PDB file of C-alpha atoms in Angstrom:
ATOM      1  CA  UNK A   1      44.973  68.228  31.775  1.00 71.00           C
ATOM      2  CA  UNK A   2      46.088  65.724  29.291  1.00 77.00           C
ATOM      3  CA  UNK A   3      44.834  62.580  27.652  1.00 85.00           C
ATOM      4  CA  UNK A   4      46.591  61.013  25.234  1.00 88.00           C
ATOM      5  CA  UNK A   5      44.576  58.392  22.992  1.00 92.00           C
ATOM      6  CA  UNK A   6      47.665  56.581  22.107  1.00 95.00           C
ATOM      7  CA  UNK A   7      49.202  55.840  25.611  1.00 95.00           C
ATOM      8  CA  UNK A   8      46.723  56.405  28.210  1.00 94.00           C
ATOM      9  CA  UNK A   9      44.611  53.045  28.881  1.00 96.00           C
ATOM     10  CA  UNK A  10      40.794  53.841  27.620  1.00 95.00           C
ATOM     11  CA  UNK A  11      39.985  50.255  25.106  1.00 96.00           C
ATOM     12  CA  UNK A  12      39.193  47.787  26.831  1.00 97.00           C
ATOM     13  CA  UNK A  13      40.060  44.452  25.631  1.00 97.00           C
ATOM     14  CA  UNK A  14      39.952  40.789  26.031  1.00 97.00           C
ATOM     15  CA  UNK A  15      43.241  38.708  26.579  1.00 96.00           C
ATOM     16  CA  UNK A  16      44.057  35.376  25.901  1.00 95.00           C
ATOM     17  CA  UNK A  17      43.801  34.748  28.908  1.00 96.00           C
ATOM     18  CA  UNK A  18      40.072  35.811  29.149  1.00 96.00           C
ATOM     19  CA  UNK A  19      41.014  38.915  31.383  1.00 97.00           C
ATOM     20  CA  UNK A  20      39.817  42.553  30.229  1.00 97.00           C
ATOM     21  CA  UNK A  21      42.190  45.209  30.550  1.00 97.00           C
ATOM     22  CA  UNK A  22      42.537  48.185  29.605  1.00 97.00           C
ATOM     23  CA  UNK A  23      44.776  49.604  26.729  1.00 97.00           C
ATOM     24  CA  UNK A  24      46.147  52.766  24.707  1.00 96.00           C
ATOM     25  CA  UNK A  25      45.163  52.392  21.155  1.00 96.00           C
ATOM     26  CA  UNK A  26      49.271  52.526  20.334  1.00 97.00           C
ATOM     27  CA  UNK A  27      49.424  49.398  22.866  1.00 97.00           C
ATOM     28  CA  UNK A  28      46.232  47.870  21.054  1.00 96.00           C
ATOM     29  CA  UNK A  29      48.247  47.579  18.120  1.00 95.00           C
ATOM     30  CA  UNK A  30      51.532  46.867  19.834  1.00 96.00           C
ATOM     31  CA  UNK A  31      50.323  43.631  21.457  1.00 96.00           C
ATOM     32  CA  UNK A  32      47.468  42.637  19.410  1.00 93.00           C
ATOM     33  CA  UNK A  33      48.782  38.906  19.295  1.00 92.00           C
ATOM     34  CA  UNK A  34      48.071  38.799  23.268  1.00 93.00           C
ATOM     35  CA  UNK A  35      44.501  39.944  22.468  1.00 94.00           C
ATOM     36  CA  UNK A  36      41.270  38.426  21.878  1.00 94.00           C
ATOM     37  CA  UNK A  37      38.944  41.533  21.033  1.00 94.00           C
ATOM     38  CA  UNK A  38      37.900  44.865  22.038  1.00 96.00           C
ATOM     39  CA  UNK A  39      35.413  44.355  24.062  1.00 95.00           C
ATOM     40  CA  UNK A  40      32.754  46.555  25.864  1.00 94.00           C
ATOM     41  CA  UNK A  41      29.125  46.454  27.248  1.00 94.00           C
ATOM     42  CA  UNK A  42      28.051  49.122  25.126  1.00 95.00           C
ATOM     43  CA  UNK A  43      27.646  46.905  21.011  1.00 94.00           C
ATOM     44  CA  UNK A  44      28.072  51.071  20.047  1.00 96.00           C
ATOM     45  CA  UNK A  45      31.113  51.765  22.518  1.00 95.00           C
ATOM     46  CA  UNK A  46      33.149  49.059  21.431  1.00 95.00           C
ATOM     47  CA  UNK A  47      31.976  49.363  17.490  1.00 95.00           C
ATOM     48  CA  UNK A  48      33.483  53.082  17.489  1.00 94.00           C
ATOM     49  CA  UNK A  49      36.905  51.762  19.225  1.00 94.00           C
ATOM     50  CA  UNK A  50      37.244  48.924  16.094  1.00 93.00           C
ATOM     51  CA  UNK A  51      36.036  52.213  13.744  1.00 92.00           C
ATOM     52  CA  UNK A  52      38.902  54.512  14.875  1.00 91.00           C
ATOM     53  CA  UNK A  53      41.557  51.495  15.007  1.00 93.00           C
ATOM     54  CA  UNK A  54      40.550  50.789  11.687  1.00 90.00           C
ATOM     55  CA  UNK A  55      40.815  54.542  10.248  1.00 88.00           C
ATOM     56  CA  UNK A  56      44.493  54.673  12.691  1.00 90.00           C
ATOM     57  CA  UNK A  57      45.487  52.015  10.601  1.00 92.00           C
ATOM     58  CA  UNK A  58      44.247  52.524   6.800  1.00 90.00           C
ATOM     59  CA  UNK A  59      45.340  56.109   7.020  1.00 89.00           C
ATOM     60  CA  UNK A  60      48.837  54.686   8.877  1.00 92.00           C
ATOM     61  CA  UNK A  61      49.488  51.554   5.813  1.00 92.00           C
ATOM     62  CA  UNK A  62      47.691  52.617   3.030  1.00 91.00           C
ATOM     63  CA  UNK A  63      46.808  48.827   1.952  1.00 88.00           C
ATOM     64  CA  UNK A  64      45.634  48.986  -1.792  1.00 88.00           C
ATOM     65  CA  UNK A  65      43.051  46.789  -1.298  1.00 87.00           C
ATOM     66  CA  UNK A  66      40.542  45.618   1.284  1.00 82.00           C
ATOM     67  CA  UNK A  67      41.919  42.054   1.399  1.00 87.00           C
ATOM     68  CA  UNK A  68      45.022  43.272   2.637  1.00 86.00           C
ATOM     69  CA  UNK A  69      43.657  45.574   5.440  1.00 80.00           C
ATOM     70  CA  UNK A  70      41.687  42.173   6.712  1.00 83.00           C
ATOM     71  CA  UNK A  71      44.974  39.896   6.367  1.00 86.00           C
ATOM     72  CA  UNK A  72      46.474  42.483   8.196  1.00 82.00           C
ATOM     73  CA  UNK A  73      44.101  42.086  10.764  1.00 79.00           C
ATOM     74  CA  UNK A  74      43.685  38.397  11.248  1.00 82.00           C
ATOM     75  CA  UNK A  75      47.258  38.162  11.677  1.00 82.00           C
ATOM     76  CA  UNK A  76      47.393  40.180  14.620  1.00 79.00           C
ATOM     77  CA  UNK A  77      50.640  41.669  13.507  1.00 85.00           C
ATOM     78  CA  UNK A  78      51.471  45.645  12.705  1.00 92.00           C
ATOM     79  CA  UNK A  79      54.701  46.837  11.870  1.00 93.00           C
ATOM     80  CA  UNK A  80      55.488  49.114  14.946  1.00 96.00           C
ATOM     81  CA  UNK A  81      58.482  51.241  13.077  1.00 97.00           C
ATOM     82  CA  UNK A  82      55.675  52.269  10.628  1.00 95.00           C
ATOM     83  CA  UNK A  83      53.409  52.614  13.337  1.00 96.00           C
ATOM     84  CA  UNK A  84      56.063  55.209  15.272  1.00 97.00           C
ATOM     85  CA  UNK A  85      56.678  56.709  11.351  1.00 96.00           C
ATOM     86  CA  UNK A  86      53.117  57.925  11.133  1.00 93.00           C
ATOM     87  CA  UNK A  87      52.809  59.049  14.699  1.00 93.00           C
ATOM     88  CA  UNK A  88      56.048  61.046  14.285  1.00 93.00           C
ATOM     89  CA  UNK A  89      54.375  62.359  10.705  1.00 91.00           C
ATOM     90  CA  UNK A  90      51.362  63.048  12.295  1.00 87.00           C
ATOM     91  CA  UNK A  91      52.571  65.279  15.081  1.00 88.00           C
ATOM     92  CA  UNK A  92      54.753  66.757  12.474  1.00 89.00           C
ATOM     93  CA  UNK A  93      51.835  67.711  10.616  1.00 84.00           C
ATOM     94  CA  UNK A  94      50.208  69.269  13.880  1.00 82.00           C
ATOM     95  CA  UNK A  95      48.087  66.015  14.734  1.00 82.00           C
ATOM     96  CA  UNK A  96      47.585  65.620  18.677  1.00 80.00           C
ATOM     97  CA  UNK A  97      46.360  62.899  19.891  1.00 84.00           C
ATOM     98  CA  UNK A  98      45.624  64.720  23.182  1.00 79.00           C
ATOM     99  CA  UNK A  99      41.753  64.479  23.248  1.00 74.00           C
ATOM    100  CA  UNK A 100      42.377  68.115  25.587  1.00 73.00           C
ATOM    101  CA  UNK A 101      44.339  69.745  23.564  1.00 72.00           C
ATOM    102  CA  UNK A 102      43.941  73.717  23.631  1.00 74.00           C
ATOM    103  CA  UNK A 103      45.266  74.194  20.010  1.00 76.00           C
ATOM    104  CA  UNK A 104      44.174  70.862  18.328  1.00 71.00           C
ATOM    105  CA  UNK A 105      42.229  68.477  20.239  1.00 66.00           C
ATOM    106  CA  UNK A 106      41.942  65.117  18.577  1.00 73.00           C
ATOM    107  CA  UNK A 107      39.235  64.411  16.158  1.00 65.00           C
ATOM    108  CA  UNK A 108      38.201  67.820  17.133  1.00 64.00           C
ATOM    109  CA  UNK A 109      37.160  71.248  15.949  1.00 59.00           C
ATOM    110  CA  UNK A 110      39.643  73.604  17.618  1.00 56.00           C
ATOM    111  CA  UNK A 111      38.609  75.379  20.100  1.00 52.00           C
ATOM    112  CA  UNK A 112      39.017  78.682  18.672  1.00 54.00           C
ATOM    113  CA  UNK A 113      36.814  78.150  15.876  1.00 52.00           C
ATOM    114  CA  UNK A 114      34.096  77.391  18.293  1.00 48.00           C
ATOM    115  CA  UNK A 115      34.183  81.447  19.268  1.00 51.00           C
ATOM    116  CA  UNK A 116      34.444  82.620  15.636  1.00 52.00           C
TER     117      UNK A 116
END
């Protein structure tokens, strides 16, 4: 089994339109001028999805200070080729994003270390 956080649909968010869909985090970022907020029942749900988007995307820029991170942000804008850069770094590095991963789920201890 497979589950990719970048591509598979798991956020939900709000559209202009006032419609909530569902999204990969990579499409999150991709069309984040069509979208409103992430938005979810659970205040602690949707507070972890804006944590990790935020990490994604310090780790991904670099901005040297906070104020750019929030422009960033409020323009609803992310350079995509940078975006692909660091996902192609990442998975050069021996990042999954494949939450099932045998050898290195995401954000995950791997799973032989749990036996050790």
């Amino acid at each position: 089994m497979n589950y990719n956080v970048l591509y598979e649909p798991w956020i939900p968010v709000r559209t202009k339109d006032n419609q909530i869909i569902t999204k990969g985090l990579y499409d999150v970022f991709k069309d984040a001028e069509e979208l409103i907020e992430i938005s979810d029942e659970s205040v602690m749900y949707e507070f972890g999805m804006y944590r990790l988007a935020v990490l994604f995307l310090i780790d991904c820029f670099r901005p040297a200070r906070l104020s750019n991170l929030e422009d960033m942000l409020e323009d609803g804008e992310f350079d995509m080729d940078q975006i692909d850069e660091y996902i192609d770094l990442c998975r050069n590095e021996g990042v999954s994003f494949d939450i099932f991963d045998e050898e290195r789920p995401f954000l995950q201890s791997p799973t032989k270390s749990w036996s050790e």
